Amino acid sequence: MLRAGDLDFDPLTIFSQLQIELPSATIESFYIHGDGQGAVQYAALLTTSQGGALEVQLGGDGQILCSQPLN
C-alpha cells in the first residue's frame, strides 16, 4: 500500500524538465504508481499541438527517465 510518506517529489519542480524540453506540450495528467513493494513511479501524460500523445516517466526531481508514444 502506497502511503503519503513514500512520496518523494517536489510539486514545484516535478514538471520543470518537461517544460524545458517540451515547452509546447500540454500536461494532461500526472499520476503516481506504487508497486506494493515500496517502489514509487511518477509519470505524466502529455499531448502535443501536432496531435501526438506521450507517457513520460519522471524522477522525483523532475528528471525525464523515459517516454513512449501513445496511440
Tab-separated table of N, CA and C in Angstrom:
chain	number	residue	atom	x	y	z
A	1	MET	N	0.834	-1.179	0.000
A	1	MET	CA	0.000	0.000	0.000
A	1	MET	C	0.882	1.247	0.000
A	2	LEU	N	0.581	2.153	-0.884
A	2	LEU	CA	1.313	3.408	-1.003
A	2	LEU	C	0.803	4.392	0.045
A	3	ARG	N	1.748	4.979	0.774
A	3	ARG	CA	1.388	5.961	1.796
A	3	ARG	C	2.036	7.307	1.446
A	4	ALA	N	1.477	8.359	1.967
A	4	ALA	CA	1.989	9.700	1.672
A	4	ALA	C	3.473	9.818	1.994
A	5	GLY	N	3.941	9.146	3.029
A	5	GLY	CA	5.348	9.196	3.398
A	5	GLY	C	6.269	8.552	2.369
A	6	ASP	N	5.717	7.722	1.488
A	6	ASP	CA	6.501	7.071	0.439
A	6	ASP	C	6.799	8.011	-0.727
A	7	LEU	N	6.075	9.109	-0.801
A	7	LEU	CA	6.231	10.041	-1.922
A	7	LEU	C	7.444	10.927	-1.700
A	8	ASP	N	8.266	11.020	-2.721
A	8	ASP	CA	9.491	11.798	-2.623
A	8	ASP	C	9.642	12.646	-3.886
A	9	PHE	N	8.756	13.607	-4.046
A	9	PHE	CA	8.865	14.507	-5.187
A	9	PHE	C	8.508	15.910	-4.743
A	10	ASP	N	9.047	16.855	-5.474
A	10	ASP	CA	8.791	18.261	-5.190
A	10	ASP	C	7.737	18.757	-6.178
A	11	PRO	N	6.537	19.064	-5.715
A	11	PRO	CA	5.480	19.502	-6.636
A	11	PRO	C	5.819	20.790	-7.382
A	12	LEU	N	6.771	21.558	-6.888
A	12	LEU	CA	7.157	22.795	-7.565
A	12	LEU	C	8.125	22.555	-8.718
A	13	THR	N	8.820	21.401	-8.713
A	13	THR	CA	9.818	21.156	-9.756
A	13	THR	C	9.582	19.882	-10.560
A	14	ILE	N	8.581	19.088	-10.229
A	14	ILE	CA	8.384	17.804	-10.904
A	14	ILE	C	8.209	17.963	-12.417
A	15	PHE	N	7.660	19.073	-12.876
A	15	PHE	CA	7.444	19.278	-14.312
A	15	PHE	C	8.491	20.193	-14.963
A	16	SER	N	9.495	20.611	-14.219
A	16	SER	CA	10.447	21.603	-14.734
A	16	SER	C	11.182	21.119	-15.983
A	17	GLN	N	11.671	19.896	-15.997
A	17	GLN	CA	12.404	19.398	-17.158
A	17	GLN	C	11.469	19.213	-18.355
A	18	LEU	N	10.242	18.771	-18.099
A	18	LEU	CA	9.259	18.648	-19.185
A	18	LEU	C	9.029	19.997	-19.849
A	19	GLN	N	8.898	21.033	-19.050
A	19	GLN	CA	8.627	22.359	-19.589
A	19	GLN	C	9.819	22.905	-20.367
A	20	ILE	N	11.030	22.495	-20.002
A	20	ILE	CA	12.227	22.928	-20.736
A	20	ILE	C	12.329	22.174	-22.060
A	21	GLU	N	12.169	20.852	-22.021
A	21	GLU	CA	12.388	20.033	-23.212
A	21	GLU	C	11.184	19.965	-24.148
A	22	LEU	N	9.986	20.140	-23.617
A	22	LEU	CA	8.765	20.068	-24.433
A	22	LEU	C	7.862	21.264	-24.100
A	23	PRO	N	8.336	22.478	-24.384
A	23	PRO	CA	7.610	23.671	-23.940
A	23	PRO	C	6.210	23.829	-24.536
A	24	SER	N	5.956	23.255	-25.697
A	24	SER	CA	4.634	23.424	-26.297
A	24	SER	C	3.678	22.275	-25.973
A	25	ALA	N	4.155	21.270	-25.263
A	25	ALA	CA	3.288	20.147	-24.896
A	25	ALA	C	2.372	20.547	-23.732
A	26	THR	N	1.219	19.914	-23.679
A	26	THR	CA	0.263	20.144	-22.597
A	26	THR	C	0.279	18.943	-21.658
A	27	ILE	N	0.480	19.191	-20.379
A	27	ILE	CA	0.433	18.124	-19.386
A	27	ILE	C	-1.034	17.871	-19.074
A	28	GLU	N	-1.533	16.732	-19.509
A	28	GLU	CA	-2.949	16.389	-19.339
A	28	GLU	C	-3.229	15.781	-17.968
A	29	SER	N	-2.297	14.947	-17.488
A	29	SER	CA	-2.481	14.334	-16.173
A	29	SER	C	-1.141	13.901	-15.603
A	30	PHE	N	-1.112	13.729	-14.315
A	30	PHE	CA	0.059	13.282	-13.569
A	30	PHE	C	-0.406	12.153	-12.682
A	31	TYR	N	0.369	11.091	-12.625
A	31	TYR	CA	-0.033	10.011	-11.734
A	31	TYR	C	1.157	9.426	-10.996
A	32	ILE	N	0.836	8.821	-9.875
A	32	ILE	CA	1.811	8.176	-9.008
A	32	ILE	C	1.385	6.728	-8.884
A	33	HIS	N	2.339	5.828	-9.103
A	33	HIS	CA	2.041	4.401	-9.067
A	33	HIS	C	2.967	3.729	-8.063
A	34	GLY	N	2.384	3.026	-7.112
A	34	GLY	CA	3.163	2.227	-6.175
A	34	GLY	C	3.076	0.766	-6.575
A	35	ASP	N	4.189	0.030	-6.445
A	35	ASP	CA	4.192	-1.369	-6.874
A	35	ASP	C	3.887	-2.354	-5.743
A	36	GLY	N	3.570	-1.864	-4.564
A	36	GLY	CA	3.273	-2.746	-3.443
A	36	GLY	C	4.521	-3.229	-2.727
A	37	GLN	N	5.694	-2.940	-3.280
A	37	GLN	CA	6.967	-3.346	-2.689
A	37	GLN	C	7.777	-2.149	-2.187
A	38	GLY	N	7.181	-0.978	-2.236
A	38	GLY	CA	7.861	0.223	-1.769
A	38	GLY	C	8.407	1.123	-2.868
A	39	ALA	N	8.421	0.635	-4.105
A	39	ALA	CA	8.888	1.473	-5.212
A	39	ALA	C	7.747	2.368	-5.691
A	40	VAL	N	8.083	3.588	-6.025
A	40	VAL	CA	7.102	4.565	-6.480
A	40	VAL	C	7.541	5.089	-7.845
A	41	GLN	N	6.598	5.178	-8.768
A	41	GLN	CA	6.869	5.745	-10.084
A	41	GLN	C	5.994	6.973	-10.268
A	42	TYR	N	6.563	7.979	-10.925
A	42	TYR	CA	5.843	9.197	-11.257
A	42	TYR	C	5.797	9.291	-12.772
A	43	ALA	N	4.662	9.682	-13.312
A	43	ALA	CA	4.548	9.809	-14.769
A	43	ALA	C	3.526	10.880	-15.120
A	44	ALA	N	3.696	11.400	-16.329
A	44	ALA	CA	2.769	12.400	-16.844
A	44	ALA	C	2.327	11.980	-18.239
A	45	LEU	N	1.094	12.299	-18.546
A	45	LEU	CA	0.569	12.106	-19.895
A	45	LEU	C	0.521	13.471	-20.548
A	46	LEU	N	1.127	13.573	-21.743
A	46	LEU	CA	1.221	14.841	-22.459
A	46	LEU	C	0.598	14.717	-23.836
A	47	THR	N	0.086	15.828	-24.320
A	47	THR	CA	-0.355	15.909	-25.709
A	47	THR	C	0.420	17.042	-26.369
A	48	THR	N	0.538	16.942	-27.694
A	48	THR	CA	1.254	17.968	-28.450
A	48	THR	C	0.300	18.650	-29.417
A	49	SER	N	0.705	19.800	-29.883
A	49	SER	CA	-0.124	20.546	-30.829
A	49	SER	C	-0.221	19.830	-32.177
A	50	GLN	N	0.689	18.883	-32.434
A	50	GLN	CA	0.652	18.115	-33.674
A	50	GLN	C	-0.292	16.919	-33.566
A	51	GLY	N	-0.905	16.722	-32.405
A	51	GLY	CA	-1.863	15.646	-32.225
A	51	GLY	C	-1.312	14.380	-31.591
A	52	GLY	N	-0.055	14.384	-31.222
A	52	GLY	CA	0.545	13.212	-30.599
A	52	GLY	C	0.338	13.203	-29.099
A	53	ALA	N	0.585	12.042	-28.493
A	53	ALA	CA	0.488	11.898	-27.046
A	53	ALA	C	1.677	11.079	-26.557
A	54	LEU	N	2.164	11.423	-25.367
A	54	LEU	CA	3.307	10.747	-24.767
A	54	LEU	C	3.017	10.416	-23.315
A	55	GLU	N	3.548	9.285	-22.886
A	55	GLU	CA	3.622	8.984	-21.461
A	55	GLU	C	5.084	9.167	-21.086
A	56	VAL	N	5.349	9.978	-20.066
A	56	VAL	CA	6.713	10.281	-19.664
A	56	VAL	C	6.885	9.908	-18.202
A	57	GLN	N	7.837	9.001	-17.928
A	57	GLN	CA	8.158	8.655	-16.547
A	57	GLN	C	9.175	9.646	-16.018
A	58	LEU	N	8.942	10.095	-14.786
A	58	LEU	CA	9.752	11.147	-14.182
A	58	LEU	C	10.393	10.679	-12.890
A	59	GLY	N	11.575	11.221	-12.612
A	59	GLY	CA	12.170	11.056	-11.298
A	59	GLY	C	11.530	12.062	-10.355
A	60	GLY	N	11.696	11.865	-9.074
A	60	GLY	CA	11.121	12.776	-8.087
A	60	GLY	C	11.621	14.201	-8.217
A	61	ASP	N	12.787	14.370	-8.862
A	61	ASP	CA	13.356	15.701	-9.072
A	61	ASP	C	12.955	16.294	-10.415
A	62	GLY	N	12.108	15.584	-11.179
A	62	GLY	CA	11.669	16.066	-12.473
A	62	GLY	C	12.467	15.518	-13.640
A	63	GLN	N	13.521	14.757	-13.353
A	63	GLN	CA	14.330	14.164	-14.427
A	63	GLN	C	13.456	13.268	-15.305
A	64	ILE	N	13.606	13.394	-16.610
A	64	ILE	CA	12.880	12.531	-17.527
A	64	ILE	C	13.612	11.195	-17.604
A	65	LEU	N	12.942	10.131	-17.173
A	65	LEU	CA	13.563	8.807	-17.148
A	65	LEU	C	13.359	8.059	-18.456
A	66	CYS	N	12.172	8.134	-19.005
A	66	CYS	CA	11.874	7.516	-20.290
A	66	CYS	C	10.540	8.040	-20.785
A	67	SER	N	10.276	7.807	-22.053
A	67	SER	CA	8.993	8.220	-22.622
A	67	SER	C	8.595	7.230	-23.694
A	68	GLN	N	7.304	7.184	-23.932
A	68	GLN	CA	6.808	6.356	-25.013
A	68	GLN	C	5.578	7.014	-25.632
A	69	PRO	N	5.478	6.922	-26.946
A	69	PRO	CA	4.311	7.498	-27.619
A	69	PRO	C	3.068	6.671	-27.320
A	70	LEU	N	1.944	7.328	-27.280
A	70	LEU	CA	0.664	6.656	-27.075
A	70	LEU	C	-0.171	6.797	-28.351
A	71	ASN	N	-0.901	5.768	-28.660
A	71	ASN	CA	-1.762	5.805	-29.852
A	71	ASN	C	-3.173	6.115	-29.458
